[in-house]
Coordinates of C-alpha atoms in Angstrom, one line a residue:
Chain N
M22 CA -33.1 0.8 -17.3
R23 CA -31.9 0.5 -13.7
N24 CA -28.8 1.9 -12.1
K25 CA -26.3 0.6 -14.7
K26 CA -22.8 1.9 -14.8
L27 CA -19.5 1.1 -16.4
M28 CA -16.9 1.1 -13.7
Q29 CA -13.7 -0.5 -12.5
G30 CA -13.2 -2.6 -9.4
N31 CA -11.5 0.2 -7.5
Q32 CA -14.5 2.4 -8.1
A33 CA -17.0 -0.2 -7.1
V34 CA -15.2 -0.5 -3.8
A35 CA -15.4 3.2 -3.2
E36 CA -19.0 3.5 -4.2
A37 CA -20.0 0.6 -2.0
A38 CA -18.0 2.0 0.9
L39 CA -20.1 5.2 0.7
I40 CA -23.3 3.2 0.8
A41 CA -22.0 1.0 3.7
G42 CA -21.7 4.2 5.7
V43 CA -18.0 4.8 5.8
K44 CA -17.2 8.1 7.4
V45 CA -13.4 7.9 7.5
C46 CA -11.0 6.8 4.8
A47 CA -7.3 7.2 5.5
G48 CA -4.8 6.2 2.9
Y49 CA -1.6 6.6 1.0
P50 CA -1.3 6.6 -2.8
I51 CA -0.2 3.2 -4.2
T52 CA -0.8 1.5 -7.5
P53 CA -3.0 -0.3 -8.3
S54 CA -5.5 0.8 -5.6
T55 CA -5.2 4.6 -5.8
E56 CA -8.5 5.3 -7.6
T57 CA -10.3 4.1 -4.5
I58 CA -8.9 6.8 -2.3
E59 CA -9.2 9.4 -5.1
I60 CA -12.9 8.8 -5.4
L61 CA -13.4 8.8 -1.7
A62 CA -11.4 12.0 -1.3
R63 CA -13.8 13.6 -3.8
K64 CA -17.1 12.1 -2.6
L65 CA -16.8 11.5 1.2
P66 CA -17.4 15.2 2.2
S67 CA -20.9 15.1 0.6
Y68 CA -21.6 12.0 2.7
G69 CA -20.6 13.7 5.9
G70 CA -17.3 11.9 5.9
R71 CA -13.6 12.6 5.6
F72 CA -10.6 11.4 3.6
I73 CA -7.3 12.0 5.2
Q74 CA -4.1 11.4 3.3
M75 CA -1.6 10.0 5.6
E76 CA 2.2 9.9 5.6
D77 CA 2.3 6.2 5.1
E78 CA 0.3 3.0 5.5
L79 CA 1.2 2.5 9.1
A80 CA -0.5 5.8 9.8
S81 CA -3.3 5.0 7.5
I82 CA -4.4 1.8 9.3
G83 CA -3.8 3.6 12.6
T84 CA -6.2 6.3 11.6
I85 CA -9.0 4.0 10.6
I86 CA -8.6 2.0 13.8
G87 CA -8.9 5.3 15.8
A88 CA -12.0 6.2 13.8
S89 CA -13.5 2.8 14.5
A90 CA -12.7 3.1 18.2
A91 CA -14.6 6.4 18.0
G92 CA -17.6 4.5 16.5
K93 CA -17.3 5.3 12.8
K94 CA -17.0 2.9 9.9
A95 CA -13.6 3.3 8.3
I96 CA -11.6 1.9 5.3
T97 CA -8.2 2.1 3.8
A98 CA -7.0 1.0 0.4
T99 CA -3.6 -0.3 -0.4
S100 CA -1.5 -2.8 -2.2
G101 CA 1.4 -5.2 -1.3
P102 CA 4.1 -2.9 0.0
G103 CA 1.5 -0.9 2.0
F104 CA -0.2 -4.1 3.2
S105 CA 3.1 -5.3 4.6
L106 CA 3.4 -2.0 6.6
M107 CA -0.1 -2.5 7.9
Q108 CA 0.6 -5.8 9.5
E109 CA 1.5 -4.4 12.9
L110 CA -1.8 -2.6 13.4
L111 CA -3.8 -5.3 11.6
G112 CA -2.8 -7.6 14.5
Y113 CA -3.7 -4.7 16.9
A114 CA -7.2 -4.3 15.4
A115 CA -7.7 -8.1 15.7
M116 CA -6.4 -8.0 19.3
V117 CA -8.6 -5.1 20.5
E118 CA -11.5 -6.4 18.4
L119 CA -12.3 -3.3 16.4
P120 CA -14.0 -3.5 13.0
I121 CA -12.0 -2.1 10.0
V122 CA -11.9 -2.8 6.3
I123 CA -8.6 -3.0 4.4
Y124 CA -8.9 -3.1 0.7
N125 CA -5.8 -4.7 -0.9
A126 CA -5.5 -4.6 -4.7
Q127 CA -2.7 -7.2 -5.0
R128 CA 0.2 -6.5 -7.2
V129 CA 3.4 -8.5 -8.0
G130 CA 5.5 -9.0 -4.9
P131 CA 7.7 -9.4 -3.0
S132 CA 9.0 -6.0 -2.0
T133 CA 8.3 -3.2 -4.5
G134 CA 7.7 -6.0 -7.0
G135 CA 5.7 -4.7 -9.9
A136 CA 3.1 -1.9 -9.3
T137 CA 1.1 -2.4 -12.5
K138 CA 1.0 -6.2 -12.6
P139 CA -1.3 -8.6 -10.8
Q140 CA -0.6 -11.5 -8.4
Q141 CA -2.4 -13.3 -5.7
G142 CA 0.7 -13.3 -3.4
D143 CA -0.8 -11.9 -0.2
I144 CA -3.2 -14.7 0.8
M145 CA -1.1 -16.2 3.6
Q146 CA 0.1 -12.7 4.7
S147 CA -3.5 -11.6 5.1
K148 CA -3.9 -14.2 7.8
W149 CA -0.4 -14.7 9.2
G150 CA 1.4 -11.4 8.4
S151 CA 1.2 -10.1 12.0
H152 CA 3.2 -11.7 14.7
G153 CA 1.3 -13.9 17.1
E154 CA -2.0 -15.5 16.2
S155 CA -5.2 -13.4 15.7
P156 CA -8.4 -13.5 13.7
R157 CA -9.5 -11.8 10.6
I158 CA -12.0 -12.4 7.8
V159 CA -10.6 -12.3 4.3
I160 CA -12.8 -12.2 1.2
Y161 CA -12.0 -12.0 -2.5
P162 CA -14.5 -11.0 -5.3
S163 CA -14.1 -12.1 -8.9
S164 CA -16.0 -9.3 -10.8
V165 CA -16.6 -5.6 -10.5
R166 CA -20.2 -6.2 -9.3
E167 CA -18.8 -8.5 -6.6
C168 CA -16.3 -5.8 -5.7
F169 CA -19.4 -3.7 -4.9
D170 CA -21.3 -6.4 -3.1
M171 CA -18.4 -7.7 -1.1
T172 CA -17.3 -4.3 0.1
I173 CA -20.8 -4.0 1.7
E174 CA -20.3 -7.6 3.0
A175 CA -16.8 -6.7 4.4
F176 CA -18.3 -3.9 6.5
N177 CA -21.2 -6.1 7.6
L178 CA -18.9 -8.9 8.7
A179 CA -16.5 -6.5 10.4
E180 CA -19.2 -4.8 12.4
K181 CA -21.1 -8.0 13.2
Y182 CA -18.0 -9.9 14.4
M183 CA -15.8 -7.0 15.6
V184 CA -12.9 -8.1 13.5
P185 CA -10.7 -6.6 10.8
V186 CA -11.7 -7.6 7.3
V187 CA -9.4 -7.8 4.4
L188 CA -11.1 -7.3 1.0
F189 CA -8.9 -8.5 -1.8
S190 CA -8.8 -7.7 -5.4
D191 CA -5.8 -7.7 -7.7
E192 CA -4.4 -5.4 -10.4
I193 CA -6.7 -7.1 -13.0
L194 CA -9.9 -6.7 -11.0
A195 CA -8.9 -3.3 -9.7
H196 CA -8.6 -1.7 -13.1
M197 CA -10.9 -3.9 -15.2
R198 CA -14.1 -2.1 -16.3
E199 CA -17.4 -3.9 -16.4
S200 CA -20.9 -2.8 -16.9
V201 CA -22.6 -3.3 -13.5
E202 CA -26.1 -3.0 -12.4
L203 CA -26.0 -1.7 -8.9
P204 CA -28.7 -2.6 -6.4
E205 CA -31.0 0.1 -5.1
A206 CA -30.1 1.5 -1.7
G207 CA -33.2 -0.2 -0.2
E208 CA -32.1 -3.6 -1.4
I209 CA -28.8 -3.4 0.4
K210 CA -28.6 -4.8 3.9
I211 CA -26.4 -2.8 6.2
I212 CA -25.3 -4.2 9.6
N213 CA -24.0 -2.0 12.3
R214 CA -22.1 -3.1 15.4
R215 CA -24.0 -3.9 18.6
K216 CA -25.0 -1.0 20.8
D217 CA -26.5 -3.0 23.7
A218 CA -23.6 -2.5 26.1
K219 CA -24.4 -3.2 29.8
P220 CA -24.9 -0.1 31.9
Q221 CA -21.7 1.7 32.7
N222 CA -21.5 0.5 36.3
K223 CA -21.7 -3.1 35.1
Y224 CA -19.7 -2.8 31.9
L225 CA -16.4 -4.5 31.2
P226 CA -15.3 -4.3 27.5
Y227 CA -14.2 -7.9 27.2
D228 CA -16.7 -9.5 29.6
I229 CA -18.3 -11.4 26.8
D230 CA -21.7 -13.0 26.6
E231 CA -22.5 -16.3 24.8
S232 CA -22.2 -14.5 21.5
E233 CA -18.4 -14.4 22.0
I234 CA -18.4 -11.0 20.4
P235 CA -17.6 -7.9 22.5
V236 CA -19.8 -4.9 22.7
L237 CA -17.5 -1.8 22.5
P238 CA -19.3 1.5 22.7
P239 CA -17.6 4.3 20.9
L240 CA -14.8 5.8 22.9
G241 CA -15.8 9.2 24.1
E242 CA -19.3 8.3 25.2
G243 CA -18.3 8.2 28.8
Y244 CA -17.9 4.5 29.4
R245 CA -14.4 5.0 30.6
Y246 CA -12.8 1.8 29.4
N247 CA -9.5 0.8 27.9
I248 CA -8.5 -1.0 24.8
S249 CA -5.0 -2.4 24.6
G250 CA -2.7 -4.4 22.3
M251 CA -1.3 -6.0 25.4
I252 CA -2.8 -9.2 26.6
H253 CA -5.8 -8.0 28.6
A254 CA -8.3 -9.3 31.0
E255 CA -12.1 -8.8 30.8
N256 CA -11.7 -5.2 32.0
G257 CA -9.4 -4.4 29.1
I258 CA -6.5 -3.7 31.4
P259 CA -3.1 -5.4 30.6
N260 CA -2.6 -8.6 32.6
L261 CA 0.1 -11.1 32.0
A262 CA -1.1 -13.8 34.4
P263 CA -0.8 -17.2 32.5
D264 CA -4.5 -18.0 32.8
V265 CA -5.4 -14.6 31.4
I266 CA -2.9 -15.0 28.5
E267 CA -4.4 -18.4 27.7
A268 CA -8.0 -17.2 27.9
C269 CA -7.4 -14.0 25.8
I270 CA -5.5 -15.6 22.9
T271 CA -7.9 -18.6 22.8
R272 CA -11.0 -16.5 22.8
I273 CA -10.0 -14.0 20.1
N274 CA -8.9 -16.9 17.9
S275 CA -12.0 -19.1 18.4
K276 CA -14.7 -16.4 18.4
L277 CA -15.5 -16.9 14.7
D278 CA -15.8 -20.7 15.0
K279 CA -19.4 -20.8 15.9
Y280 CA -20.2 -18.4 13.0
Y281 CA -18.5 -20.5 10.3
D282 CA -21.7 -21.1 8.4
D283 CA -22.6 -17.4 8.4
I284 CA -19.2 -16.2 7.4
V285 CA -17.7 -18.8 5.0
R286 CA -18.9 -18.7 1.5
V287 CA -17.9 -20.7 -1.6
E288 CA -19.1 -20.8 -5.2
Q289 CA -19.5 -24.3 -6.5
I290 CA -20.4 -26.1 -9.7
K291 CA -21.1 -29.5 -8.3
N292 CA -21.0 -32.6 -10.6
D293 CA -21.6 -36.1 -9.4
K294 CA -19.9 -37.6 -12.5
A295 CA -16.7 -35.5 -12.0
K296 CA -13.5 -37.1 -10.9
I297 CA -11.6 -33.8 -11.1
A298 CA -12.3 -30.5 -9.4
V299 CA -10.8 -27.2 -10.1
L300 CA -10.2 -24.8 -7.2
A301 CA -9.8 -21.2 -8.1
Y302 CA -10.5 -17.9 -6.4
G303 CA -10.7 -14.2 -7.1
V304 CA -10.1 -13.2 -10.7
V305 CA -8.8 -16.7 -11.6
T306 CA -12.4 -18.0 -11.1
R307 CA -13.3 -16.5 -14.4
P308 CA -11.0 -18.7 -16.7
A309 CA -11.7 -21.6 -14.3
R310 CA -15.5 -21.4 -15.1
G311 CA -14.6 -21.2 -18.8
A312 CA -12.3 -24.2 -18.6
I313 CA -14.9 -26.3 -16.9
E314 CA -17.4 -25.4 -19.7
K315 CA -14.9 -26.3 -22.3
A316 CA -14.1 -29.6 -20.6
K317 CA -17.9 -30.4 -20.6
K318 CA -18.1 -29.7 -24.3
N319 CA -15.3 -32.1 -24.8
G320 CA -16.9 -34.8 -22.6
I321 CA -14.9 -34.2 -19.5
E322 CA -16.9 -33.7 -16.3
V323 CA -15.2 -31.3 -13.8
E324 CA -16.4 -29.6 -10.6
L325 CA -15.6 -26.1 -9.6
I326 CA -15.0 -24.9 -6.0
R327 CA -14.2 -21.3 -5.4
P328 CA -13.4 -20.0 -1.9
I329 CA -15.1 -16.6 -1.8
T330 CA -14.0 -16.4 1.9
L331 CA -10.3 -17.2 2.2
W332 CA -10.1 -16.9 5.9
P333 CA -11.6 -18.6 7.8
F334 CA -10.6 -21.2 5.2
P335 CA -13.5 -23.2 3.8
E336 CA -12.0 -26.5 4.8
R337 CA -15.4 -28.2 5.3
E338 CA -16.6 -27.5 1.8
I339 CA -13.3 -28.5 0.2
G340 CA -13.2 -31.6 2.3
E341 CA -16.6 -32.6 0.9
V342 CA -15.4 -32.1 -2.6
A343 CA -12.5 -34.3 -1.9
E344 CA -15.0 -37.1 -0.8
R345 CA -16.4 -37.0 -4.4
V346 CA -13.4 -36.4 -6.7
D347 CA -10.0 -38.0 -7.1
K348 CA -8.1 -34.9 -7.9
I349 CA -8.3 -31.2 -7.1
I350 CA -6.4 -28.8 -9.4
V351 CA -5.6 -25.7 -7.4
V352 CA -5.1 -22.8 -9.8
E353 CA -3.4 -19.7 -8.4
M354 CA -1.4 -16.7 -9.4
N355 CA 1.3 -17.4 -6.7
L356 CA 3.5 -20.4 -5.9
G357 CA 0.8 -22.3 -4.1
Q358 CA -0.4 -20.5 -1.0
V359 CA -4.0 -21.9 -1.0
A360 CA -2.7 -25.3 -2.2
I361 CA -1.1 -25.7 1.3
M362 CA -4.5 -25.1 2.9
V363 CA -6.3 -27.4 0.4
R364 CA -3.9 -30.3 1.2
A365 CA -4.6 -29.7 4.9
S366 CA -8.4 -29.7 4.2
V367 CA -8.6 -32.9 2.1
E368 CA -6.5 -34.9 4.5
G369 CA -5.3 -37.2 1.7
K370 CA -8.7 -38.0 0.4
A371 CA -7.9 -36.5 -3.0
E372 CA -4.7 -35.7 -4.9
V373 CA -3.9 -32.0 -4.8
I374 CA -2.4 -30.8 -8.1
Q375 CA -1.0 -27.3 -8.4
F376 CA -1.2 -25.0 -11.4
N377 CA 0.8 -21.8 -10.5
K378 CA 1.5 -18.9 -12.7
I379 CA 3.4 -15.9 -11.4
C380 CA 4.6 -14.1 -14.6
S381 CA 1.8 -11.6 -14.0
R382 CA -0.2 -12.5 -17.1
S383 CA -3.7 -13.7 -16.4
I384 CA -4.4 -17.5 -16.4
T385 CA -6.3 -18.5 -19.5
V386 CA -9.1 -20.9 -20.1
D387 CA -6.9 -23.1 -22.3
E388 CA -4.1 -23.3 -19.7
I389 CA -6.6 -24.6 -17.1
Y390 CA -8.3 -26.9 -19.7
N391 CA -5.0 -28.4 -20.7
K392 CA -4.1 -29.0 -17.0
I393 CA -7.5 -30.8 -16.7
K394 CA -6.8 -32.9 -19.8
E395 CA -3.4 -33.9 -18.4
H396 CA -5.1 -35.4 -15.4
V397 CA -8.1 -37.1 -16.9
Chain G
M27 CA 37.0 18.9 -33.6
E28 CA 37.1 20.0 -30.0
I29 CA 34.3 18.6 -27.8
I30 CA 33.0 21.3 -25.6
A31 CA 30.0 19.6 -24.1
Q32 CA 29.2 15.9 -23.5
R33 CA 27.4 13.6 -21.3
P34 CA 29.2 12.9 -18.1
K35 CA 30.5 9.3 -17.9
S36 CA 28.6 9.0 -14.6
L37 CA 25.4 8.9 -16.7
T38 CA 24.6 6.0 -18.9
D39 CA 23.8 6.8 -22.5
L40 CA 20.2 5.8 -22.2
Q41 CA 17.5 8.3 -23.0
F42 CA 15.7 9.6 -19.9
T43 CA 12.2 8.1 -19.5
Y44 CA 10.9 11.1 -17.6
C45 CA 8.1 13.2 -19.0
P46 CA 8.9 16.1 -21.3
G47 CA 9.9 19.2 -19.3
C48 CA 10.5 17.2 -16.1
T49 CA 13.4 18.5 -14.0
H50 CA 14.7 15.0 -13.0
G51 CA 16.9 15.0 -16.0
I52 CA 18.6 18.2 -14.8
S53 CA 19.1 17.0 -11.2
H54 CA 20.4 13.7 -12.5
R55 CA 22.9 15.5 -14.7
L56 CA 24.1 17.8 -11.9
I57 CA 24.8 15.0 -9.6
A58 CA 26.5 13.0 -12.3
E59 CA 28.7 15.9 -13.2
A60 CA 29.7 16.3 -9.6
I61 CA 30.6 12.6 -9.4
E62 CA 32.7 13.0 -12.5
E63 CA 34.4 16.2 -11.6
L64 CA 35.3 14.9 -8.1
G65 CA 36.6 11.6 -9.6
L66 CA 34.1 9.6 -7.5
R67 CA 32.7 7.4 -10.2
N68 CA 34.5 4.2 -9.1
N69 CA 33.9 4.7 -5.4
I70 CA 30.4 5.9 -5.0
M71 CA 27.1 4.0 -4.5
G72 CA 23.6 5.4 -4.8
V73 CA 20.2 4.5 -3.4
A74 CA 17.1 5.3 -5.5
P75 CA 13.6 5.8 -4.1
V76 CA 10.2 4.5 -5.0
G77 CA 8.5 7.1 -7.2
C78 CA 9.3 8.5 -10.6
S79 CA 13.0 8.1 -10.0
V80 CA 12.7 4.5 -9.1
F81 CA 14.5 4.0 -12.4
A82 CA 17.5 6.1 -11.5
Y83 CA 19.7 3.0 -11.6
K84 CA 19.3 3.0 -15.3
F85 CA 20.7 6.5 -15.6
F86 CA 23.5 6.7 -13.0
N87 CA 26.5 4.8 -14.1
C88 CA 27.5 3.6 -10.7
D89 CA 26.4 0.8 -8.3
M90 CA 22.8 1.6 -7.3
A91 CA 20.3 0.1 -4.9
E92 CA 16.5 0.7 -5.1
A93 CA 15.2 0.7 -1.5
A94 CA 11.7 0.1 -0.4
H95 CA 9.6 3.3 -0.4
G96 CA 11.1 5.8 2.0
R97 CA 13.9 3.6 3.3
A98 CA 16.8 4.9 1.2
P99 CA 18.6 6.8 4.1
A100 CA 18.5 3.6 6.2
V101 CA 19.9 1.5 3.4
A102 CA 22.5 4.1 2.7
T103 CA 23.5 4.2 6.3
G104 CA 24.2 0.5 6.2
M105 CA 26.2 0.8 3.0
K106 CA 28.3 3.6 4.4
R107 CA 28.9 2.0 7.8
A108 CA 29.9 -1.2 6.1
R109 CA 32.1 0.5 3.6
P110 CA 33.4 3.7 5.1
D111 CA 35.9 3.9 2.2
M112 CA 33.0 4.3 -0.2
H113 CA 30.8 7.3 -0.8
V114 CA 27.0 7.0 -0.7
F115 CA 24.2 9.2 -1.8
T116 CA 20.4 8.8 -2.0
Y117 CA 18.1 10.4 -4.5
Q118 CA 14.5 10.8 -3.2
G119 CA 11.3 12.5 -4.1
D120 CA 8.9 14.4 -1.8
G121 CA 6.6 11.4 -1.1
D122 CA 9.6 9.1 -0.5
L123 CA 11.5 11.5 1.8
A124 CA 9.0 13.7 3.4
A125 CA 6.0 11.3 3.9
I126 CA 6.7 7.6 4.2
G127 CA 10.4 8.1 4.8
T128 CA 10.3 10.9 7.3
A129 CA 11.7 8.9 10.1
E130 CA 14.6 7.5 8.1
F131 CA 15.5 10.9 6.7
I132 CA 15.4 12.8 10.0
H133 CA 17.3 10.1 11.9
A134 CA 20.0 9.8 9.2
A135 CA 20.4 13.6 9.5
N136 CA 20.4 13.5 13.2
R137 CA 23.1 10.8 13.3
G138 CA 25.1 12.9 11.0
E139 CA 25.5 10.0 8.6
K140 CA 28.3 10.8 6.2
I141 CA 26.1 10.5 3.1
S142 CA 24.4 12.9 0.7
I143 CA 20.7 13.1 0.3
F144 CA 19.4 14.7 -2.9
F145 CA 15.8 15.6 -2.5
I146 CA 13.5 16.4 -5.4
N147 CA 10.6 18.5 -4.3
N148 CA 7.9 19.0 -7.0
A149 CA 5.0 19.2 -4.6
I150 CA 3.1 16.2 -6.0
Y151 CA 3.3 12.4 -6.4
G152 CA 4.3 11.8 -10.0
M153 CA 4.5 8.1 -10.4
T154 CA 1.1 7.3 -9.0
G155 CA -0.5 10.0 -11.1
G156 CA -0.8 13.3 -9.3
Q157 CA -1.8 12.8 -5.7
M158 CA -1.1 15.3 -2.8
A159 CA 2.4 15.3 -1.5
P160 CA 3.6 16.5 1.9
T161 CA 5.0 19.4 0.0
T162 CA 1.8 20.2 -1.9
L163 CA 1.1 24.0 -1.6
P164 CA -2.0 25.3 0.2
G165 CA -4.9 25.5 -2.2
M166 CA -3.3 23.2 -4.7
K167 CA -5.7 20.8 -6.3
T168 CA -4.5 17.2 -6.7
S169 CA -6.4 14.0 -7.2
T170 CA -6.5 13.4 -3.4
S171 CA -7.0 17.1 -2.5
P172 CA -9.7 17.6 -5.1
Y173 CA -11.0 20.8 -3.4
G174 CA -7.5 22.2 -2.9
R175 CA -5.1 21.5 0.0
D176 CA -6.6 23.1 3.1
E177 CA -3.7 23.9 5.3
K178 CA -6.0 24.3 8.3
D179 CA -7.1 20.8 7.9
I180 CA -4.1 18.9 6.5
G181 CA -1.3 21.2 7.4
Y182 CA 1.3 23.3 5.6
P183 CA 3.9 21.9 3.2
I184 CA 6.7 20.2 4.9
Q185 CA 9.9 22.2 4.7
A186 CA 12.6 19.6 4.8
C187 CA 15.7 22.0 5.0
E188 CA 14.1 23.9 7.8
I189 CA 13.2 20.8 9.8
I190 CA 16.7 19.3 9.7
S191 CA 18.2 22.8 10.3
S192 CA 17.0 22.3 13.9
L193 CA 19.4 19.4 14.3
K194 CA 23.0 19.8 15.4
A195 CA 24.6 17.0 13.3
P196 CA 24.0 17.9 9.7
Y197 CA 27.1 19.4 8.0
F198 CA 25.6 21.0 4.9
I199 CA 22.0 21.9 4.1
E200 CA 20.9 23.9 1.1
R201 CA 17.9 24.4 -1.1
V202 CA 18.3 25.2 -4.8
S203 CA 16.0 25.7 -7.7
L204 CA 15.9 24.2 -11.2
L205 CA 13.6 26.9 -12.5
S206 CA 15.9 28.9 -14.6
P207 CA 19.3 28.5 -16.3
Q208 CA 20.9 30.9 -13.7
D209 CA 19.4 28.8 -10.9
I210 CA 20.7 25.6 -12.4
L211 CA 24.2 27.0 -12.6
K212 CA 24.0 28.0 -8.9
A213 CA 22.5 24.6 -8.1
K214 CA 25.5 22.9 -9.8
K215 CA 27.9 24.7 -7.4
V216 CA 25.8 23.6 -4.5
V217 CA 25.7 20.0 -5.6
N218 CA 29.5 20.0 -6.2
K219 CA 30.0 21.4 -2.7
A220 CA 27.8 18.7 -1.1
M221 CA 29.5 16.0 -3.0
L222 CA 32.9 17.4 -2.1
F223 CA 32.0 17.3 1.6
N224 CA 30.8 13.7 1.0
K225 CA 34.1 12.9 -0.6
E226 CA 35.9 14.3 2.4
N227 CA 33.7 12.4 4.8
R228 CA 32.8 15.6 6.6
G229 CA 29.2 14.6 7.5
F230 CA 25.6 14.6 6.5
T231 CA 24.9 16.7 3.4
F232 CA 21.5 17.6 2.0
V233 CA 20.4 19.4 -1.1
E234 CA 16.8 20.0 -1.9
F235 CA 15.8 20.8 -5.5
V236 CA 12.7 22.9 -6.1
S237 CA 11.5 21.1 -9.2
T238 CA 8.5 20.9 -11.5
C239 CA 6.0 18.2 -12.6
P240 CA 4.4 19.6 -15.7
T241 CA 2.4 16.4 -16.4
N242 CA 0.6 16.2 -13.1
W243 CA 0.4 20.0 -12.6
G244 CA -1.4 20.0 -16.0
L245 CA 0.9 22.8 -17.3
T246 CA 3.3 23.1 -20.2
P247 CA 6.9 22.9 -19.1
A248 CA 7.4 26.6 -19.5
K249 CA 4.3 27.5 -17.6
A250 CA 5.3 25.0 -14.9
Q251 CA 8.6 26.8 -14.4
Q252 CA 6.7 30.1 -14.2
W253 CA 4.2 28.7 -11.8
A254 CA 6.9 27.3 -9.6
K255 CA 8.8 30.5 -9.5
E256 CA 5.7 32.4 -8.5
N257 CA 4.4 29.9 -5.9
M258 CA 6.9 27.2 -4.9
L259 CA 9.7 29.6 -4.0
K260 CA 7.5 31.4 -1.4
F261 CA 7.2 28.2 0.6
F262 CA 10.6 26.8 -0.3
P263 CA 13.0 29.8 -0.4
I264 CA 16.3 28.9 -1.9
G265 CA 19.4 29.4 0.0
N266 CA 21.9 27.8 2.4
F267 CA 20.7 26.7 5.8
R268 CA 23.9 25.1 7.1
D269 CA 27.5 25.0 6.0
K270 CA 29.8 23.9 8.8
S271 CA 32.9 24.5 6.6
M272 CA 32.2 28.2 7.0
E273 CA 31.9 28.0 10.8
G274 CA 34.8 28.8 13.0
G275 CA 36.5 25.9 14.7
E276 CA 35.3 23.3 12.2

């Protein structure tokens, strides 16, 4: 028997963070994510790391950005109300191009909402919650094992592309226990940020090579450079000349474009005979798979497309599905946040039908199946 | 038959949902009695926190708002400024007031807002299940200080009364304890005083209650009271820190 354990999503995130090489976790207790910081508070010291309980979530994200600037991998864990508070510095991290991972176990919102109930209400906020326009990568597992794998992936993407990564779960996934077989340490690929900065006398932090990704040596190593949330030129120094503003905002927002294929992942059950596709993501993928199976048993062919990556949005893959099917049923535990993006991606090539459930109960196989039947 | 004791009308007749032995029930009642005795029930509004007492609206029989975590003093400021004829109080725990809401608390005190803040200090986060609070004692083990709070690393407990005592504006600041019947009787007088000053619009009034959390401390209610007497009161000495009504020229 390999490394098999019964664990909940929050625990899988914490265990993976340790393997990914996290040295700093800063956080504030909030249901339903608290177990993640509790585990890291207990375990990080033996991994040469630190948990720091902060006074709120603004300070929590500030601390992990500082740790990242100093060269360490860092994570915070939160839920809706805390994620809202983090938006200021999430935009900052994207602007200065420092890798951090924010784990958001979504609960019912808006506002204090419902701490112990699930929702998928933070999808748009994860991309657009900060003022202005800035990049981030957002990924959403659907099982406890995926919570583990995608925490590793979150750090790899953050470090590789020098960008904040939001790792989603929800109250169901956060607290659901599954038996998971964890990979051996040697089987896990860990990516660390580039260290090949030019020599100090030729170094400018945002003088970027063809990779589009900056090389930022840890502050404190003597490079004497500046990072700033203000619009900055290649030297990192604030500069509000119109051409600098244009170049700065354009570059940070387009730097991930050439890496679309490396970053964006979807899960698909393709079916040439299908006229209907179901689009679901996160924990809702589970009943969606079941509904498609049930439909097949009843002679209805249905495709599945699941955005594993929510931002950048998998518009190409969804556009391809729309070429094949007549209808895409978008199943979400919110009022239709991803449906907006699906409509934009299919450009009228398929009818987009929404199935939204926000009462906090999980969406069932039968609910999705019945929606499919309505549209056969 | 003569009724010699009954629930104040400022409390609803719902059963408290707090854990057995929790002191929230006592502080709720003291505040409700003060509201009642000062005839404030129909012209007082309260603001509840996020934390165990997020459900305070169920128990106080007056108009209540539940603010986002830590923001009660700001919301209370707006209520009082918009309706100076009304009286406003907040009811906040240690995480709400002394961690996430530090800025709102200190600035409301510094502006001398004519509101009362009732602060429940039990040295732990109750609602989320026993994490370290800003008031957690040195050495105290919680789920996020599993090796005990190391004051050299994470600082000493925040002393809310002492902090705002350095400000000029607050009118009345006192720390009381709910750890014995005698202390509770003393606390009642202090709460009534703060509420009277609120009624008279004299200025910012603040009462801190040294409280217990038997559930998350892992102690029986009686042992929790004993532990708090032996440990909490060293860091959080009870007593008056400010009473401008006693100062000359006021």
